[in-house]
PDB file of C-alpha atoms in Angstrom:
ATOM      1  CA  MET A  18      27.475 -44.731  70.717  1.00 46.00           C
ATOM      2  CA  ASP A  19      29.832 -44.690  67.777  1.00 50.00           C
ATOM      3  CA  SER A  20      33.468 -44.952  68.832  1.00 47.00           C
ATOM      4  CA  LYS A  21      34.591 -42.780  65.909  1.00 52.00           C
ATOM      5  CA  ASN A  22      32.773 -39.791  67.398  1.00 51.00           C
ATOM      6  CA  LEU A  23      34.435 -40.007  70.789  1.00 46.00           C
ATOM      7  CA  ASN A  24      36.992 -37.343  71.554  1.00 49.00           C
ATOM      8  CA  GLN A  25      40.240 -38.561  72.992  1.00 47.00           C
ATOM      9  CA  ARG A  26      42.070 -36.549  75.598  1.00 46.00           C
ATOM     10  CA  ARG A  27      45.439 -35.568  74.403  1.00 48.00           C
ATOM     11  CA  THR A  28      48.449 -35.505  76.661  1.00 50.00           C
ATOM     12  CA  ASP A  29      49.490 -32.103  75.376  1.00 52.00           C
ATOM     13  CA  ASP A  30      46.319 -30.620  76.909  1.00 51.00           C
ATOM     14  CA  PRO A  31      47.631 -28.516  79.856  1.00 52.00           C
ATOM     15  CA  ASP A  32      44.697 -29.356  82.149  1.00 54.00           C
ATOM     16  CA  THR A  33      45.030 -33.098  81.623  1.00 50.00           C
ATOM     17  CA  ALA A  34      48.806 -33.070  81.795  1.00 49.00           C
ATOM     18  CA  ALA A  35      48.765 -31.167  85.098  1.00 49.00           C
ATOM     19  CA  ALA A  36      46.216 -33.538  86.601  1.00 49.00           C
ATOM     20  CA  SER A  37      48.073 -36.653  85.511  1.00 48.00           C
ATOM     21  CA  THR A  38      51.441 -35.588  86.937  1.00 46.00           C
ATOM     22  CA  THR A  39      50.325 -34.584  90.436  1.00 53.00           C
ATOM     23  CA  MET A  40      51.512 -37.884  91.914  1.00 54.00           C
ATOM     24  CA  ASN A  41      54.559 -38.191  89.692  1.00 57.00           C
ATOM     25  CA  LYS A  42      57.710 -38.939  91.681  1.00 58.00           C
ATOM     26  CA  SER A  43      59.586 -36.202  89.844  1.00 62.00           C
ATOM     27  CA  ASN A  44      57.365 -33.560  91.479  1.00 71.00           C
ATOM     28  CA  TYR A  45      58.851 -34.313  94.909  1.00 65.00           C
ATOM     29  CA  LYS A  46      62.304 -33.426  96.160  1.00 74.00           C
ATOM     30  CA  SER A  47      62.676 -36.721  97.989  1.00 80.00           C
ATOM     31  CA  LYS A  48      60.841 -39.904  98.889  1.00 79.00           C
ATOM     32  CA  LYS A  49      60.252 -38.412 102.326  1.00 79.00           C
ATOM     33  CA  ASP A  50      58.295 -35.520 100.794  1.00 77.00           C
ATOM     34  CA  MET A  51      56.210 -37.943  98.756  1.00 77.00           C
ATOM     35  CA  ARG A  52      55.465 -40.073 101.830  1.00 79.00           C
ATOM     36  CA  MET A  53      54.568 -37.006 103.889  1.00 80.00           C
ATOM     37  CA  ASP A  54      52.112 -35.876 101.223  1.00 79.00           C
ATOM     38  CA  MET A  55      50.537 -39.327 101.111  1.00 78.00           C
ATOM     39  CA  ALA A  56      50.329 -39.421 104.913  1.00 78.00           C
ATOM     40  CA  LYS A  57      48.628 -36.025 105.020  1.00 83.00           C
ATOM     41  CA  ARG A  58      46.017 -37.154 102.517  1.00 83.00           C
ATOM     42  CA  GLY A  59      45.524 -40.372 104.470  1.00 84.00           C
ATOM     43  CA  LEU A  60      44.978 -38.466 107.711  1.00 89.00           C
ATOM     44  CA  ARG A  61      42.492 -36.130 106.026  1.00 90.00           C
ATOM     45  CA  SER A  62      40.494 -39.049 104.679  1.00 89.00           C
ATOM     46  CA  LEU A  63      40.613 -40.774 108.076  1.00 93.00           C
ATOM     47  CA  ALA A  64      39.394 -37.612 109.800  1.00 93.00           C
ATOM     48  CA  MET A  65      36.483 -37.365 107.361  1.00 94.00           C
ATOM     49  CA  ALA A  66      35.625 -41.071 107.662  1.00 93.00           C
ATOM     50  CA  VAL A  67      35.395 -40.739 111.437  1.00 94.00           C
ATOM     51  CA  ALA A  68      33.951 -37.224 111.689  1.00 95.00           C
ATOM     52  CA  ILE A  69      31.004 -37.807 109.365  1.00 95.00           C
ATOM     53  CA  PRO A  70      29.336 -40.675 111.299  1.00 95.00           C
ATOM     54  CA  VAL A  71      30.084 -39.084 114.678  1.00 95.00           C
ATOM     55  CA  SER A  72      28.698 -35.708 113.533  1.00 96.00           C
ATOM     56  CA  LEU A  73      25.594 -37.344 112.087  1.00 95.00           C
ATOM     57  CA  ASN A  74      25.090 -39.219 115.355  1.00 93.00           C
ATOM     58  CA  LEU A  75      25.400 -35.975 117.332  1.00 93.00           C
ATOM     59  CA  LEU A  76      22.879 -34.352 114.998  1.00 92.00           C
ATOM     60  CA  ALA A  77      20.455 -37.267 115.418  1.00 90.00           C
ATOM     61  CA  ILE A  78      20.795 -37.043 119.202  1.00 86.00           C
ATOM     62  CA  TYR A  79      20.232 -33.285 119.137  1.00 87.00           C
ATOM     63  CA  LEU A  80      17.235 -33.366 116.807  1.00 82.00           C
ATOM     64  CA  GLY A  81      15.561 -36.342 118.423  1.00 76.00           C
ATOM     65  CA  SER A  82      16.222 -35.686 122.091  1.00 70.00           C
ATOM     66  CA  THR A  83      13.396 -35.694 124.605  1.00 69.00           C
ATOM     67  CA  ASP A  84      12.928 -37.162 128.046  1.00 63.00           C
ATOM     68  CA  ASN A  85      11.381 -40.516 127.100  1.00 63.00           C
ATOM     69  CA  TYR A  86      13.983 -42.415 129.121  1.00 66.00           C
ATOM     70  CA  PRO A  87      13.053 -44.105 132.403  1.00 62.00           C
ATOM     71  CA  THR A  88      14.555 -42.529 135.499  1.00 64.00           C
ATOM     72  CA  GLY A  89      14.677 -43.258 139.195  1.00 62.00           C
ATOM     73  CA  SER A  90      13.141 -46.420 140.581  1.00 61.00           C
ATOM     74  CA  SER A  91      11.295 -47.305 137.352  1.00 69.00           C
ATOM     75  CA  LYS A  92      14.646 -47.949 135.666  1.00 72.00           C
ATOM     76  CA  PRO A  93      16.389 -51.345 136.109  1.00 76.00           C
ATOM     77  CA  PHE A  94      19.809 -51.228 137.785  1.00 80.00           C
ATOM     78  CA  TRP A  95      21.617 -52.279 134.601  1.00 83.00           C
ATOM     79  CA  PHE A  96      20.248 -49.423 132.489  1.00 81.00           C
ATOM     80  CA  PRO A  97      22.996 -46.940 131.695  1.00 84.00           C
ATOM     81  CA  PRO A  98      22.270 -43.253 132.233  1.00 85.00           C
ATOM     82  CA  LEU A  99      21.075 -41.495 129.097  1.00 82.00           C
ATOM     83  CA  TRP A 100      24.297 -39.486 128.718  1.00 86.00           C
ATOM     84  CA  ALA A 101      26.364 -42.716 128.884  1.00 88.00           C
ATOM     85  CA  LEU A 102      24.099 -44.439 126.383  1.00 87.00           C
ATOM     86  CA  ARG A 103      24.529 -41.612 123.906  1.00 88.00           C
ATOM     87  CA  PHE A 104      28.264 -41.310 124.539  1.00 93.00           C
ATOM     88  CA  ILE A 105      28.764 -45.005 123.797  1.00 93.00           C
ATOM     89  CA  CYS A 106      26.634 -44.638 120.660  1.00 91.00           C
ATOM     90  CA  MET A 107      29.033 -41.917 119.505  1.00 93.00           C
ATOM     91  CA  ALA A 108      32.036 -44.127 120.364  1.00 94.00           C
ATOM     92  CA  SER A 109      30.386 -46.881 118.344  1.00 94.00           C
ATOM     93  CA  SER A 110      30.002 -44.484 115.403  1.00 94.00           C
ATOM     94  CA  PHE A 111      33.687 -43.643 115.733  1.00 96.00           C
ATOM     95  CA  LEU A 112      34.645 -47.330 115.518  1.00 96.00           C
ATOM     96  CA  MET A 113      32.325 -47.860 112.553  1.00 95.00           C
ATOM     97  CA  GLY A 114      33.883 -44.911 110.729  1.00 95.00           C
ATOM     98  CA  LEU A 115      37.384 -46.183 111.482  1.00 96.00           C
ATOM     99  CA  SER A 116      36.461 -49.651 110.228  1.00 96.00           C
ATOM    100  CA  ALA A 117      34.950 -48.222 107.061  1.00 95.00           C
ATOM    101  CA  TRP A 118      38.099 -46.175 106.456  1.00 95.00           C
ATOM    102  CA  LEU A 119      40.286 -49.274 106.837  1.00 94.00           C
ATOM    103  CA  VAL A 120      38.116 -51.102 104.320  1.00 94.00           C
ATOM    104  CA  TRP A 121      38.202 -48.107 101.961  1.00 93.00           C
ATOM    105  CA  ALA A 122      41.996 -47.812 102.298  1.00 91.00           C
ATOM    106  CA  ASP A 123      42.325 -51.463 101.234  1.00 91.00           C
ATOM    107  CA  GLY A 124      40.075 -50.832  98.231  1.00 89.00           C
ATOM    108  CA  GLY A 125      37.368 -52.971  99.778  1.00 88.00           C
ATOM    109  CA  PHE A 126      34.412 -50.958  98.568  1.00 91.00           C
ATOM    110  CA  HIS A 127      35.536 -51.797  95.022  1.00 91.00           C
ATOM    111  CA  LYS A 128      36.559 -55.392  95.800  1.00 89.00           C
ATOM    112  CA  ASN A 129      33.237 -56.225  97.416  1.00 92.00           C
ATOM    113  CA  PRO A 130      30.378 -54.055  96.160  1.00 92.00           C
ATOM    114  CA  THR A 131      28.085 -55.078  99.044  1.00 94.00           C
ATOM    115  CA  ALA A 132      30.384 -53.528 101.667  1.00 94.00           C
ATOM    116  CA  LEU A 133      29.334 -49.915 101.102  1.00 94.00           C
ATOM    117  CA  PRO A 134      25.543 -50.516 101.016  1.00 96.00           C
ATOM    118  CA  LEU A 135      25.784 -52.612 104.190  1.00 95.00           C
ATOM    119  CA  TYR A 136      27.823 -49.928 105.936  1.00 95.00           C
ATOM    120  CA  LEU A 137      25.421 -47.180 104.857  1.00 96.00           C
ATOM    121  CA  ALA A 138      22.388 -49.273 105.891  1.00 96.00           C
ATOM    122  CA  GLN A 139      23.695 -49.931 109.382  1.00 94.00           C
ATOM    123  CA  LEU A 140      24.784 -46.297 109.702  1.00 94.00           C
ATOM    124  CA  GLY A 141      21.323 -45.113 108.692  1.00 95.00           C
ATOM    125  CA  LEU A 142      19.609 -47.483 111.108  1.00 95.00           C
ATOM    126  CA  ASN A 143      21.992 -46.391 113.847  1.00 92.00           C
ATOM    127  CA  LEU A 144      21.120 -42.749 113.180  1.00 92.00           C
ATOM    128  CA  ILE A 145      17.344 -43.200 113.286  1.00 93.00           C
ATOM    129  CA  TRP A 146      17.244 -45.417 116.396  1.00 90.00           C
ATOM    130  CA  ASP A 147      17.710 -42.653 118.980  1.00 87.00           C
ATOM    131  CA  PRO A 148      15.107 -40.242 117.525  1.00 89.00           C
ATOM    132  CA  ILE A 149      12.589 -43.071 117.154  1.00 89.00           C
ATOM    133  CA  VAL A 150      12.992 -44.461 120.668  1.00 86.00           C
ATOM    134  CA  PHE A 151      13.640 -41.303 122.671  1.00 83.00           C
ATOM    135  CA  GLY A 152      12.308 -38.577 120.377  1.00 82.00           C
ATOM    136  CA  ALA A 153       9.094 -40.150 119.142  1.00 84.00           C
ATOM    137  CA  GLY A 154       8.681 -42.465 122.125  1.00 82.00           C
ATOM    138  CA  ALA A 155       8.065 -45.484 119.879  1.00 86.00           C
ATOM    139  CA  PRO A 156       9.969 -48.390 121.474  1.00 87.00           C
ATOM    140  CA  TRP A 157       8.195 -51.026 119.328  1.00 92.00           C
ATOM    141  CA  VAL A 158       9.447 -49.391 116.152  1.00 94.00           C
ATOM    142  CA  GLY A 159      12.827 -48.890 117.818  1.00 90.00           C
ATOM    143  CA  LEU A 160      12.955 -52.614 118.572  1.00 93.00           C
ATOM    144  CA  LEU A 161      12.424 -53.406 114.894  1.00 95.00           C
ATOM    145  CA  VAL A 162      15.096 -50.870 113.956  1.00 95.00           C
ATOM    146  CA  SER A 163      17.549 -52.337 116.486  1.00 93.00           C
ATOM    147  CA  MET A 164      16.925 -55.846 115.127  1.00 95.00           C
ATOM    148  CA  GLY A 165      17.571 -54.586 111.592  1.00 96.00           C
ATOM    149  CA  MET A 166      20.632 -52.738 112.844  1.00 95.00           C
ATOM    150  CA  PHE A 167      21.944 -55.939 114.445  1.00 95.00           C
ATOM    151  CA  GLY A 168      21.403 -57.926 111.238  1.00 96.00           C
ATOM    152  CA  THR A 169      23.109 -55.376 109.017  1.00 96.00           C
ATOM    153  CA  MET A 170      25.919 -55.021 111.555  1.00 95.00           C
ATOM    154  CA  VAL A 171      26.535 -58.799 111.520  1.00 96.00           C
ATOM    155  CA  ALA A 172      26.622 -58.811 107.713  1.00 96.00           C
ATOM    156  CA  CYS A 173      28.833 -55.711 107.640  1.00 95.00           C
ATOM    157  CA  THR A 174      31.236 -57.279 110.158  1.00 95.00           C
ATOM    158  CA  ARG A 175      31.566 -60.411 108.031  1.00 96.00           C
ATOM    159  CA  VAL A 176      32.166 -58.473 104.824  1.00 96.00           C
ATOM    160  CA  PHE A 177      34.641 -56.112 106.504  1.00 95.00           C
ATOM    161  CA  LYS A 178      36.519 -59.034 108.066  1.00 95.00           C
ATOM    162  CA  ASN A 179      36.968 -60.639 104.629  1.00 95.00           C
ATOM    163  CA  ILE A 180      38.464 -57.400 103.312  1.00 94.00           C
ATOM    164  CA  ASN A 181      40.468 -56.246 106.344  1.00 94.00           C
ATOM    165  CA  PRO A 182      40.589 -58.423 109.500  1.00 95.00           C
ATOM    166  CA  VAL A 183      41.330 -55.424 111.737  1.00 96.00           C
ATOM    167  CA  ALA A 184      38.238 -53.615 110.442  1.00 95.00           C
ATOM    168  CA  GLY A 185      36.142 -56.693 111.171  1.00 94.00           C
ATOM    169  CA  ASP A 186      37.541 -56.886 114.681  1.00 96.00           C
ATOM    170  CA  LEU A 187      36.827 -53.192 115.286  1.00 95.00           C
ATOM    171  CA  MET A 188      33.182 -53.856 114.441  1.00 94.00           C
ATOM    172  CA  LYS A 189      32.815 -56.487 117.185  1.00 94.00           C
ATOM    173  CA  PRO A 190      32.438 -54.012 120.093  1.00 95.00           C
ATOM    174  CA  THR A 191      29.803 -52.129 118.118  1.00 94.00           C
ATOM    175  CA  LEU A 192      28.036 -55.413 117.463  1.00 94.00           C
ATOM    176  CA  ALA A 193      27.982 -56.143 121.206  1.00 94.00           C
ATOM    177  CA  TRP A 194      26.710 -52.612 121.849  1.00 93.00           C
ATOM    178  CA  VAL A 195      23.865 -53.015 119.348  1.00 93.00           C
ATOM    179  CA  ALA A 196      22.877 -56.298 121.027  1.00 94.00           C
ATOM    180  CA  PHE A 197      22.785 -54.469 124.365  1.00 93.00           C
ATOM    181  CA  LEU A 198      20.704 -51.659 122.810  1.00 90.00           C
ATOM    182  CA  ALA A 199      18.215 -54.260 121.590  1.00 91.00           C
ATOM    183  CA  ILE A 200      17.897 -55.585 125.153  1.00 91.00           C
ATOM    184  CA  VAL A 201      17.441 -52.051 126.518  1.00 87.00           C
ATOM    185  CA  ASN A 202      14.852 -51.421 123.826  1.00 87.00           C
ATOM    186  CA  LEU A 203      13.033 -54.654 124.677  1.00 89.00           C
ATOM    187  CA  LYS A 204      12.864 -53.556 128.305  1.00 86.00           C
ATOM    188  CA  LEU A 205      11.503 -50.162 127.196  1.00 83.00           C
ATOM    189  CA  VAL A 206       8.758 -51.944 125.208  1.00 83.00           C
ATOM    190  CA  PHE A 207       7.569 -53.812 128.288  1.00 82.00           C
ATOM    191  CA  HIS A 208       8.114 -50.895 130.649  1.00 71.00           C
TER     192      HIS A 208
END
């Protein structure tokens, strides 16, 4: 493309000038107003970062729910009830969303381009595990998914920890939960 043919945006363009001065300090009455505006935007982005994975997890549970879970005496004593298993999966999604937001807030998705694909991969695997195991009744496939989920979670934890140590530490309980899910899934395979 020829650089002579490119149109430059001019600062006297009202649309561009309005967009470029939205965060200008002169638009605020005080520093407190500026900080409050920044805090509001931060809370909105945090709410979205947490609500999206939790909502997707709820949707996956709803769409893929059947009664393919062992009950009564056929279930080992250490198996959690199905409602507890799904509740902890949602809590895990909450922690993953919070970790991703911390990484995003530090600019980590730009600093390390592998962070976002790893997060999305483990989120996707997390979302399809429940419908595969309990909806389709395919514990062998679920075992493969849980192994892939564990691998991507380990990689995601390492990348997140390099960007934001708190985000990496928040991923550790979800990593332990995924390891437990793999054990539950293994027991379902040989059930």
